[in-house]
XYZ file of C-alpha atoms in Angstrom:
483
model
C 113.286 93.506 135.120
C 114.353 97.020 134.361
C 112.518 100.270 134.944
C 111.189 100.220 131.401
C 109.464 96.908 132.009
C 107.909 98.014 135.272
C 106.683 101.205 133.660
C 105.220 99.169 130.832
C 102.967 97.302 133.247
C 100.927 100.386 134.115
C 98.229 99.901 131.506
C 97.694 96.311 132.681
C 97.837 96.704 136.441
C 96.030 100.036 136.658
C 92.860 98.302 135.570
C 92.690 96.641 139.019
C 94.683 98.902 141.353
C 93.186 97.479 144.535
C 94.037 93.873 143.783
C 96.924 92.351 145.706
C 99.303 91.019 143.071
C 100.321 87.379 143.086
C 102.461 85.127 140.936
C 99.243 83.775 139.386
C 98.649 87.179 137.806
C 101.869 86.865 135.775
C 102.510 84.484 132.871
C 105.500 82.232 133.526
C 106.720 80.987 130.159
C 107.660 77.328 129.690
C 111.079 77.520 128.019
C 110.804 74.157 126.293
C 107.395 75.032 124.844
C 108.709 78.456 123.799
C 111.527 76.867 121.783
C 109.074 74.505 120.087
C 106.688 77.373 119.310
C 109.431 79.508 117.796
C 110.702 76.587 115.715
C 107.252 75.676 114.406
C 106.394 79.286 113.515
C 109.748 79.860 111.826
C 109.373 76.613 109.869
C 106.108 77.783 108.309
C 107.651 81.078 107.316
C 110.620 79.182 105.884
C 108.176 77.166 103.771
C 106.605 80.354 102.409
C 109.977 81.838 101.549
C 111.300 78.622 100.074
C 108.667 79.194 97.404
C 109.637 82.867 97.015
C 113.297 81.955 96.644
C 112.529 79.328 94.011
C 110.126 81.574 92.108
C 112.434 84.597 92.167
C 115.501 82.651 91.087
C 113.554 80.883 88.340
C 111.769 84.049 87.175
C 113.662 84.236 83.880
C 113.095 80.503 83.199
C 109.409 80.666 84.169
C 108.970 83.649 81.862
C 110.308 81.648 78.907
C 108.121 78.614 79.698
C 104.821 80.342 80.395
C 105.169 83.534 78.326
C 107.134 82.569 75.166
C 107.311 84.941 72.236
C 107.571 88.085 74.386
C 110.744 90.115 74.869
C 112.903 89.307 77.880
C 111.738 92.455 79.689
C 108.088 91.622 78.921
C 108.570 88.038 80.135
C 110.043 89.347 83.367
C 107.139 91.750 83.881
C 104.580 88.985 83.126
C 106.293 86.574 85.542
C 106.365 89.152 88.313
C 102.780 90.011 87.412
C 101.766 86.460 88.335
C 103.959 86.795 91.431
C 102.240 90.049 92.411
C 98.739 88.726 91.691
C 99.021 86.392 94.685
C 99.436 89.438 96.885
C 96.107 90.849 95.746
C 94.261 88.025 97.525
C 96.410 88.148 100.667
C 94.112 90.706 102.358
C 91.187 88.354 101.635
C 93.161 85.557 103.279
C 93.896 87.885 106.194
C 90.206 88.759 106.538
C 89.363 85.044 106.585
C 92.162 83.558 108.697
C 92.752 86.510 111.062
C 89.322 86.522 112.763
C 89.384 82.724 112.689
C 92.676 82.764 114.605
C 91.186 85.109 117.223
C 88.139 82.844 117.524
C 89.368 79.221 117.417
C 93.050 79.752 118.216
C 96.380 80.559 116.599
C 97.675 76.979 116.480
C 94.765 75.521 114.494
C 94.818 78.247 111.847
C 98.589 78.035 111.423
C 98.230 74.304 110.731
C 95.675 75.044 107.994
C 97.799 77.723 106.309
C 100.828 75.413 106.404
C 99.209 72.679 104.327
C 97.550 75.125 101.915
C 100.878 76.781 101.124
C 102.480 73.411 100.448
C 99.651 72.357 98.106
C 99.822 75.618 96.123
C 103.597 75.375 95.684
C 103.479 71.681 94.737
C 100.815 72.345 92.075
C 103.040 74.855 90.254
C 105.422 72.003 89.502
C 102.581 70.031 87.872
C 101.518 72.707 85.361
C 102.276 71.888 81.690
C 104.157 74.481 79.653
C 102.627 77.028 77.275
C 103.873 74.899 74.371
C 101.721 71.995 75.634
C 98.404 73.617 76.615
C 98.634 77.219 75.399
C 97.016 80.043 77.352
C 95.755 77.595 79.979
C 99.332 77.275 81.310
C 99.686 80.872 82.604
C 96.089 80.718 83.864
C 96.901 77.658 85.967
C 100.093 79.342 87.184
C 98.042 82.322 88.294
C 95.501 80.032 90.019
C 98.225 78.257 92.005
C 99.715 81.604 92.993
C 96.287 82.763 94.203
C 95.968 79.683 96.439
C 99.392 80.466 97.865
C 98.469 84.111 98.387
C 95.201 83.273 100.147
C 96.887 80.895 102.601
C 99.831 83.238 103.173
C 97.302 85.895 104.200
C 96.985 84.084 107.512
C 100.586 82.932 107.872
C 102.903 85.783 108.836
C 100.504 87.603 111.165
C 99.681 84.334 112.889
C 103.305 83.242 113.193
C 104.415 86.629 114.574
C 101.485 86.619 117.002
C 102.264 83.056 118.076
C 105.899 83.828 118.915
C 105.104 87.177 120.557
C 102.470 85.640 122.831
C 104.774 82.791 123.835
C 107.796 85.000 124.573
C 108.859 86.720 127.762
C 108.709 90.512 127.803
C 112.485 90.790 128.177
C 113.366 88.652 125.122
C 110.428 89.117 122.751
C 112.593 90.901 120.195
C 115.194 88.161 120.064
C 112.663 85.314 119.940
C 110.690 87.116 117.217
C 113.815 87.563 115.109
C 113.928 83.782 114.659
C 110.838 84.145 112.475
C 112.863 86.138 109.957
C 115.807 83.802 110.472
C 113.410 81.124 109.157
C 112.460 83.429 106.291
C 116.078 83.762 105.204
C 116.716 80.061 105.766
C 113.778 79.083 103.573
C 114.818 81.562 100.914
C 118.391 80.256 101.009
C 117.185 76.674 100.691
C 115.049 77.494 97.647
C 117.541 79.839 96.032
C 120.481 77.548 96.783
C 118.679 74.608 95.240
C 117.973 76.581 92.058
C 121.555 77.846 91.956
C 122.919 74.309 92.265
C 120.569 73.067 89.547
C 121.534 75.975 87.275
C 125.193 75.055 87.675
C 124.654 71.292 87.265
C 122.032 71.181 84.507
C 122.103 72.292 80.926
C 119.698 75.045 79.906
C 117.655 72.503 77.918
C 117.263 70.168 80.919
C 116.321 73.029 83.217
C 113.723 74.269 80.745
C 112.387 70.767 80.099
C 111.772 69.380 83.599
C 114.455 70.623 86.010
C 112.571 73.761 87.005
C 109.745 71.607 88.438
C 111.891 69.815 91.039
C 112.075 72.649 93.641
C 108.283 73.009 93.610
C 107.797 69.279 94.214
C 109.979 69.449 97.332
C 107.265 71.619 98.941
C 105.110 68.525 99.610
C 107.355 66.755 102.165
C 108.347 70.102 103.713
C 104.696 71.003 104.158
C 103.804 67.656 105.737
C 106.671 67.945 108.203
C 105.659 71.511 109.094
C 102.051 70.422 109.577
C 103.135 67.641 111.949
C 105.235 70.047 114.041
C 102.470 72.635 114.297
C 99.814 70.102 115.263
C 101.978 69.053 118.232
C 101.954 72.566 119.732
C 99.740 73.942 122.483
C 97.857 77.226 122.221
C 99.662 80.382 123.400
C 99.363 81.283 127.127
C 98.031 84.759 126.293
C 95.265 83.369 124.090
C 94.343 80.702 126.651
C 93.922 83.366 129.337
C 91.952 85.544 126.960
C 89.543 82.695 126.180
C 89.097 81.942 129.886
C 88.221 85.575 130.565
C 85.922 85.692 127.541
C 84.004 82.631 128.770
C 83.407 84.381 132.105
C 82.034 87.561 130.517
C 80.447 85.961 127.441
C 76.979 87.418 128.147
C 78.316 90.801 129.231
C 80.526 91.709 126.275
C 80.370 89.927 122.891
C 83.603 89.576 120.869
C 84.499 92.597 118.748
C 83.704 92.328 115.012
C 86.102 93.023 112.146
C 84.661 96.409 111.209
C 84.465 97.489 114.845
C 88.082 96.448 115.226
C 89.139 98.449 112.164
C 87.454 101.559 113.537
C 88.755 101.117 117.086
C 92.337 100.419 116.031
C 92.493 102.800 113.074
C 95.635 104.592 114.262
C 97.444 101.333 115.058
C 96.404 99.910 111.700
C 97.955 102.865 109.880
C 101.169 102.395 111.860
C 101.164 98.709 110.967
C 100.743 99.498 107.268
C 103.548 102.076 107.367
C 105.982 99.750 109.128
C 105.175 96.826 106.853
C 105.611 99.042 103.780
C 109.145 99.947 104.891
C 109.940 96.353 105.845
C 108.612 94.665 102.727
C 109.649 97.111 100.010
C 113.202 96.600 101.264
C 112.621 92.859 101.593
C 111.157 92.148 98.153
C 113.556 94.520 96.450
C 116.473 92.501 97.757
C 115.107 88.956 97.695
C 112.692 88.923 94.749
C 113.749 91.668 92.371
C 117.548 91.757 92.599
C 118.300 88.309 91.060
C 116.341 89.229 87.931
C 117.628 92.828 87.968
C 121.214 91.585 87.880
C 120.598 89.164 85.007
C 117.749 90.721 83.020
C 118.685 94.409 83.325
C 122.444 94.531 83.990
C 123.221 91.527 81.808
C 125.209 89.533 84.371
C 125.357 85.761 84.017
C 122.562 83.934 85.833
C 124.938 81.951 88.020
C 126.892 85.048 89.119
C 123.731 86.964 90.017
C 122.262 84.027 91.920
C 125.420 83.369 93.929
C 125.896 87.004 94.935
C 122.401 87.348 96.420
C 122.771 83.931 98.039
C 125.915 84.970 99.923
C 124.236 88.198 101.069
C 121.260 86.221 102.437
C 123.620 83.935 104.332
C 125.355 86.889 106.021
C 121.983 88.443 106.876
C 120.880 85.459 108.979
C 123.118 86.050 112.037
C 122.713 89.835 111.675
C 118.934 89.419 111.975
C 119.407 87.636 115.311
C 121.921 90.334 116.321
C 119.328 93.082 115.911
C 116.691 90.854 117.494
C 118.838 90.740 120.613
C 119.725 94.429 120.658
C 116.251 95.811 119.999
C 115.263 94.264 123.356
C 117.829 96.576 124.958
C 117.970 99.630 122.685
C 114.264 99.657 121.791
C 112.322 98.847 118.623
C 111.987 102.479 117.484
C 115.715 103.358 117.370
C 116.626 100.203 115.448
C 113.870 100.657 112.835
C 114.743 104.349 112.473
C 118.406 103.439 111.993
C 117.482 101.167 109.076
C 115.223 103.793 107.476
C 117.929 106.465 107.703
C 120.393 103.960 106.265
C 118.170 103.493 103.206
C 117.830 107.238 102.715
C 121.591 107.749 102.796
C 122.865 104.626 101.066
C 120.184 103.507 98.556
C 121.607 105.568 95.676
C 125.270 104.726 96.403
C 124.352 101.023 96.672
C 122.644 100.956 93.299
C 125.451 102.969 91.752
C 127.890 100.287 92.955
C 125.591 97.524 91.679
C 125.255 99.311 88.343
C 129.019 99.216 87.715
C 128.706 95.520 86.856
C 131.995 94.802 88.637
C 131.462 91.679 90.748
C 133.231 93.093 93.812
C 131.313 96.379 93.798
C 128.032 94.622 93.017
C 128.599 92.446 96.070
C 129.436 95.469 98.248
C 126.248 97.253 97.122
C 124.093 94.202 97.761
C 125.710 93.584 101.138
C 125.044 97.153 102.259
C 121.374 96.788 101.355
C 121.244 93.459 103.167
C 122.826 94.831 106.341
C 120.379 97.747 106.390
C 117.448 95.378 105.908
C 118.392 93.330 108.987
C 117.403 96.323 111.136
C 113.848 95.594 109.988
C 113.950 91.807 109.830
C 115.309 91.576 113.380
C 112.759 93.992 114.842
C 109.421 93.859 113.003
C 108.267 90.410 114.243
C 108.148 91.814 117.795
C 107.166 95.412 116.982
C 104.079 94.594 114.884
C 102.186 92.287 117.312
C 102.729 94.863 120.068
C 100.480 97.319 118.246
C 97.280 95.382 119.016
C 95.428 93.848 121.980
C 95.160 90.087 122.479
C 91.495 89.787 121.467
C 92.127 91.247 117.991
C 95.876 90.733 117.537
C 95.704 87.985 114.895
C 92.903 89.716 112.953
C 94.387 93.194 113.012
C 97.921 92.104 112.196
C 96.813 89.732 109.421
C 94.656 92.415 107.798
C 97.056 95.352 108.229
C 100.117 93.354 107.245
C 98.561 91.925 104.103
C 96.995 95.167 102.924
C 100.423 96.789 103.063
C 102.226 93.820 101.509
C 99.653 93.601 98.715
C 99.745 97.273 97.818
C 103.422 98.012 98.326
C 105.606 95.005 99.196
C 104.643 92.236 96.800
C 104.236 94.687 93.938
C 107.792 95.985 94.393
C 109.344 93.650 91.760
C 106.596 94.450 89.256
C 106.631 98.214 89.861
C 110.401 98.581 89.761
C 110.680 96.404 86.640
C 108.002 98.567 84.989
C 109.629 101.845 86.113
C 113.032 100.786 84.808
C 111.463 99.666 81.496
C 109.496 102.899 81.010
C 112.108 105.385 82.205
C 115.243 103.602 81.056
C 116.746 104.658 84.400
C 118.339 101.721 86.235
C 118.468 103.811 89.436
C 114.673 103.800 89.853
C 114.790 100.983 92.478
C 116.956 103.223 94.700
C 114.416 106.051 94.573
C 111.667 103.535 95.341
C 113.548 102.434 98.477
C 114.076 106.023 99.573
C 110.356 106.738 99.294
C 109.640 103.747 101.522
C 112.255 104.986 104.011
C 110.548 108.384 104.336
C 107.186 106.734 105.064
C 108.859 104.425 107.567
C 110.504 107.304 109.445
C 107.196 109.156 109.728
C 105.583 106.002 111.114
C 108.364 105.411 113.658
C 107.894 108.975 114.945
C 104.308 108.137 115.965
C 105.113 104.692 117.415
C 105.144 103.926 121.122
C 108.107 101.941 122.401
C 107.210 98.316 123.193
C 110.566 96.776 124.129
C 110.636 94.952 127.504
C 106.938 95.683 128.063
C 103.903 93.373 128.156
C 101.786 92.950 125.061
C 98.767 95.245 125.018
C 95.914 93.617 126.937
C 98.047 90.748 128.242
C 99.659 89.993 131.581
C 103.404 90.446 132.036
C 105.375 87.395 130.867
C 108.524 86.238 132.647
C 110.870 83.240 132.527
C 110.621 81.988 136.123
C 108.662 82.209 139.373
C 111.576 84.019 141.005
C 111.442 86.661 138.258
C 107.695 87.018 138.779
C 108.151 87.555 142.531
C 110.878 90.112 141.876
C 108.588 91.954 139.468
C 105.766 92.030 142.023
C 108.084 93.532 144.641
C 109.206 96.245 142.213
C 105.622 97.145 141.295
C 104.590 97.299 144.974
C 107.588 99.490 145.741
C 106.704 101.842 142.900
C 103.123 102.119 144.148
C 104.320 102.944 147.634
C 106.693 105.585 146.289
C 103.900 107.045 144.172
C 101.457 107.172 147.120
C 104.012 108.984 149.267
């Protein structure tokens, strides 16, 4: 362990300065269980983003099926309106699943959200078209999206918490980055499937029944994800927290939601600011760009789909790259680097995209994707570190989903509306720059969490030898401080 890690233990060990430290006071992470936990959490996120990839890449088709008669721009806005509506109920899902995860455990709640997401996605494929049942069709589409949004309210915060609490302090950034690796993998699977179908099917076949196929695939994916999550054990940090809570049950009752919001007000604002930066960039690239390229710039659907697909593929290893390096460089510098990158390059990127030349469009998209990996590789470890173990799931689920609902998920709708009203195709770039400014302000007030224990939790290491080495370093520091 480095000096940063030892320094990061102060808030934990200073609570009991007279206690002689032992290996039992330190969490030794089971590597096999850690790999299973990371895989199960990433799989659920992949399931969520499989749906996003399918919905985003089929946005133009869905608009024609559920909102016929409107102009192409109006269809796009209506489709993204249904997309954004799901985000309005995400905070409600966070309020429901977050406290539940802090009360009954992370693993149980993540199993529930997994199956709910699969059901909501599967049901979209069952909805008849507007031509068959009229106005009831978009209403049912909205209902299915609301089910998805409610369940997703407990998904990301729980998955990030699950991985963070299972990881060692030295590698929490890298292990957390696998969550976003799953995000990109799920998106690629959904988007790649739609791209292949678009190339293989005629427009009539795709409009008739082909568009339903990707949504039906959610059922077996969801069942597999549920099976994997049910096989997991609860996180070590949560198990220790519950043991301590049982001992002091009559002395100190669990903190309520409103008490938590008041106590962690500053951290909640930081969470909202970071998530705003992360998700405006995310949804701009993954959800809005495919439709921007085809609906606004007039590129062929297949060309637009393939370009974004290739960018997503390149982003996957880069996300793990930044996951590794934020454990060494720190979370703050990496996030700040991405925010500064957006400020400098957002306008040039959209100028390149606006040329319509395939090469320059690809370069512009790739630059945006590379910048975004600074966030995708870092946020899954930075966000859980803001909150203590007893409220981590609740606070992260609520803060994350408030920010996503207000700023992230509405990004496709807002940018489509701004472009339509202003006639300025550069509006998405200005939107990204605004998010970058807010992100930089938030990073300034953040505390560094790399290579440090989670707030309120014991240090976590990979072996007993590492734990003994850490104890010796802490004892040595105490002796040096006393003299």
